[in-house]
Coordinates of C-alpha atoms in Angstrom, one line a residue:
M643 CA -26.3 75.2 -63.4
K644 CA -25.0 73.4 -60.4
A645 CA -23.5 75.3 -57.5
S646 CA -20.0 73.8 -58.0
A647 CA -19.9 74.9 -61.6
R648 CA -20.7 78.5 -60.6
A649 CA -18.0 78.5 -57.9
F650 CA -15.2 77.4 -60.2
P651 CA -15.0 80.8 -62.1
L652 CA -15.1 82.7 -58.8
L653 CA -12.1 80.6 -57.5
I654 CA -10.1 81.3 -60.6
A655 CA -10.8 85.1 -60.3
A656 CA -9.7 85.1 -56.6
L657 CA -6.3 83.4 -57.4
L658 CA -5.4 85.7 -60.3
P659 CA -4.5 88.8 -58.0
L660 CA -2.3 86.6 -55.9
S661 CA -0.4 85.3 -58.9
A662 CA 0.0 88.9 -60.2
C663 CA 1.6 90.0 -56.9
G664 CA 4.2 87.3 -57.1
I665 CA 2.9 85.3 -54.1
P666 CA 3.2 81.6 -54.9
E667 CA 0.1 79.5 -54.6
T668 CA 1.7 76.5 -53.0
G669 CA 5.0 75.1 -51.8
V670 CA 7.7 76.3 -49.4
V671 CA 9.9 79.3 -50.3
E672 CA 13.5 79.1 -49.1
A673 CA 15.3 82.5 -48.5
G674 CA 18.7 83.4 -47.1
E675 CA 21.5 81.1 -45.7
P676 CA 20.7 78.1 -43.6
A677 CA 20.8 78.8 -39.8
T678 CA 24.1 78.1 -38.1
G679 CA 25.1 77.7 -34.5
V680 CA 22.0 76.0 -33.4
L681 CA 22.7 73.3 -30.8
D682 CA 20.8 70.1 -30.4
P683 CA 18.4 69.9 -27.5
G684 CA 20.3 69.2 -24.2
V685 CA 23.7 70.3 -25.5
T686 CA 25.4 73.2 -23.7
A687 CA 27.9 75.4 -25.4
A688 CA 31.5 75.3 -23.9
P689 CA 32.7 78.7 -22.6
S690 CA 35.4 80.3 -24.7
E691 CA 38.9 80.1 -23.2
T692 CA 41.0 83.3 -23.0
V693 CA 44.7 83.3 -22.3
P694 CA 45.7 86.2 -20.0
E695 CA 48.5 88.4 -21.3
A696 CA 51.8 88.3 -19.5
V697 CA 52.7 91.4 -17.5
P698 CA 56.2 92.6 -18.4
Q699 CA 58.8 92.8 -15.6
V700 CA 61.2 95.7 -15.4
K701 CA 64.3 96.3 -13.3
V702 CA 64.4 99.6 -11.4
P703 CA 67.7 100.6 -9.7
L704 CA 67.2 102.5 -6.4
Y705 CA 70.0 104.1 -4.3
F706 CA 70.0 103.5 -0.6
V707 CA 72.7 103.9 2.1
E708 CA 74.9 101.3 3.8
D709 CA 77.7 102.4 6.2
G710 CA 77.6 105.9 4.8
S711 CA 78.0 104.9 1.1
L712 CA 75.4 104.6 -1.6
V713 CA 74.2 101.2 -2.7
A714 CA 72.3 100.6 -5.9
V715 CA 69.6 98.0 -5.3
V716 CA 67.8 96.7 -8.5
R717 CA 64.2 95.8 -7.9
T718 CA 62.1 93.8 -10.3
V719 CA 58.6 95.2 -10.6
P720 CA 55.6 94.3 -12.8
G721 CA 54.7 96.8 -15.6
S722 CA 56.4 99.9 -16.7
T723 CA 57.7 102.6 -14.3
D724 CA 58.2 106.2 -15.2
L725 CA 60.5 108.7 -13.5
G726 CA 57.8 109.8 -11.1
G727 CA 57.0 106.2 -10.1
T728 CA 60.7 105.5 -9.5
V729 CA 61.1 108.5 -7.3
L730 CA 58.0 107.6 -5.2
M731 CA 59.4 104.1 -4.8
L732 CA 62.7 105.6 -3.6
F733 CA 61.0 107.8 -1.1
K734 CA 59.2 104.8 0.5
G735 CA 62.6 103.6 1.5
P736 CA 64.1 100.1 1.7
D737 CA 61.7 97.2 1.9
D738 CA 61.8 94.6 4.7
Q739 CA 64.3 92.4 2.8
E740 CA 66.6 95.4 2.1
R741 CA 66.4 96.6 5.7
G742 CA 67.4 93.2 6.8
R743 CA 70.6 93.6 4.8
G744 CA 71.3 96.8 6.7
L745 CA 70.2 99.3 4.0
T746 CA 68.8 102.6 5.2
T747 CA 67.8 105.9 3.6
E748 CA 68.2 109.6 4.5
L749 CA 65.2 110.7 2.4
P750 CA 62.1 111.6 4.4
P751 CA 58.8 109.9 3.7
A752 CA 57.1 111.6 0.8
A753 CA 53.7 113.1 1.7
E754 CA 53.6 114.7 -1.8
A755 CA 55.0 113.6 -5.1
P756 CA 57.9 115.7 -6.4
T757 CA 57.5 117.5 -9.7
I758 CA 59.8 116.2 -12.4
R759 CA 60.7 118.0 -15.6
T760 CA 62.9 116.6 -18.4
D761 CA 64.7 118.5 -21.1
G762 CA 67.1 116.3 -23.1
T763 CA 69.9 115.2 -20.8
G764 CA 68.7 117.5 -18.1
V765 CA 66.2 116.5 -15.4
T766 CA 64.9 118.8 -12.7
V767 CA 63.3 117.4 -9.5
Q768 CA 61.3 120.0 -7.6
L769 CA 60.7 118.8 -4.0
P770 CA 57.5 119.7 -2.2
R771 CA 57.8 122.1 0.8
S772 CA 57.0 119.1 3.1
A773 CA 60.3 117.5 2.1
G774 CA 62.4 120.0 4.0
I775 CA 66.2 120.5 3.3
L776 CA 68.0 117.2 2.3
S777 CA 71.4 116.1 3.4
D778 CA 74.1 115.6 0.8
T779 CA 73.6 111.9 1.0
A780 CA 69.9 112.2 0.5
V781 CA 70.5 114.4 -2.5
D782 CA 72.9 111.8 -3.9
Q783 CA 70.2 109.1 -3.4
L784 CA 67.6 111.1 -5.2
A785 CA 69.8 112.5 -8.0
C786 CA 71.5 109.2 -8.8
T787 CA 68.3 107.2 -8.8
V788 CA 66.8 109.8 -11.3
A789 CA 69.9 109.9 -13.4
V790 CA 70.1 106.2 -13.9
A791 CA 66.3 106.0 -14.5
R792 CA 66.6 108.7 -17.2
L793 CA 69.4 106.8 -18.9
R794 CA 67.4 103.6 -18.9
Q795 CA 64.5 105.6 -20.3
D796 CA 66.7 106.9 -23.2
P797 CA 70.1 105.1 -23.4
A798 CA 71.1 107.2 -26.4
L799 CA 71.6 110.2 -24.1
G800 CA 74.8 108.8 -22.7
R801 CA 74.7 110.9 -19.6
A802 CA 72.1 112.8 -17.5
Q803 CA 72.4 115.9 -15.4
V804 CA 70.0 116.1 -12.4
T805 CA 69.1 119.3 -10.6
V806 CA 67.3 119.0 -7.2
E807 CA 65.2 122.1 -6.3
Q808 CA 64.7 122.1 -2.5
P809 CA 62.3 124.4 -0.5
G810 CA 63.6 127.9 -0.2
G811 CA 65.2 127.9 -3.6
R812 CA 68.2 125.8 -2.7
L813 CA 69.6 123.9 -5.7
A814 CA 71.8 120.8 -5.8
G815 CA 73.1 119.2 -8.9
R816 CA 74.5 115.8 -9.8
S817 CA 75.7 114.2 -13.0
S818 CA 75.2 110.5 -13.8
D819 CA 79.0 110.5 -14.1
D820 CA 79.1 111.0 -10.3
C821 CA 76.9 108.0 -9.6
R822 CA 78.9 104.9 -9.0
F823 CA 77.5 101.6 -8.1
A824 CA 78.8 99.6 -5.1
A825 CA 79.9 96.1 -5.9
E826 CA 78.3 94.2 -3.1
R827 CA 78.4 90.6 -1.9
R828 CA 75.1 89.1 -2.9
A829 CA 73.8 86.6 -0.4
P830 CA 71.3 84.0 -1.5
G831 CA 67.7 85.3 -1.4
T832 CA 68.7 89.0 -1.2
A833 CA 67.7 91.7 -3.6
E834 CA 69.8 92.1 -6.7
T835 CA 72.6 94.7 -6.7
A836 CA 74.3 95.5 -10.0
A837 CA 75.7 98.3 -12.1
P838 CA 73.6 98.9 -15.2
P839 CA 75.8 98.9 -18.3
D840 CA 74.7 102.4 -19.4
T841 CA 76.1 104.3 -16.4
G842 CA 79.8 103.4 -16.7
G843 CA 79.9 103.3 -12.9
S844 CA 82.4 101.4 -10.8
V845 CA 82.9 100.5 -7.2
G846 CA 82.2 103.1 -4.5
G847 CA 79.6 105.7 -3.5
T848 CA 79.3 109.4 -4.3
G849 CA 79.8 110.4 -0.7
G850 CA 78.3 113.8 -1.5
S851 CA 80.8 114.6 -4.2
G852 CA 79.9 116.5 -7.3
G853 CA 77.2 118.6 -5.5
T854 CA 76.5 122.2 -6.1
G855 CA 74.9 123.3 -2.9
G856 CA 72.9 121.0 -0.7

């Protein structure tokens, strides 16, 4: 018997286990979905474009002093502002533009942030010891700024009562009803002055009225 004739049965025997295991003898097996996202050679993918989200603008009324009377200046700032942030903004005093209009403040610079507690219509502002004793006008500035901010935070309240706790246990109280907005002439390029609709205020300053202590 020739060698080729003897080799043929051996070849058949070798292929039988492969067929039994399910392995195809020849051909290409296709599996899965076709590949996607493959670029042709030399082609660069374009970077994805993202649109930045717009930062909301909020109006924050702050009380300063002009000729002995309170003036409500409405600043427009980016992002949301809580009561604590509003008070810190007030303690920093008028900005350059507002000082150029003659606005001043009787509040001292804040080395520490006051502690603010809210309970419905009531708001308590506890001043740090470094603040010292405030004048009536300074109390008016602080209490009215907080009262208006509280009403803007929750307009359904209708009114707000602010108690200022000063070092040594001295208390001073103001109601939002005591806080009236000055109707000012607005020159071109100056900060906005207005009376928010939720206060019911009219022309004039508090002049220290409505206080309990101080």
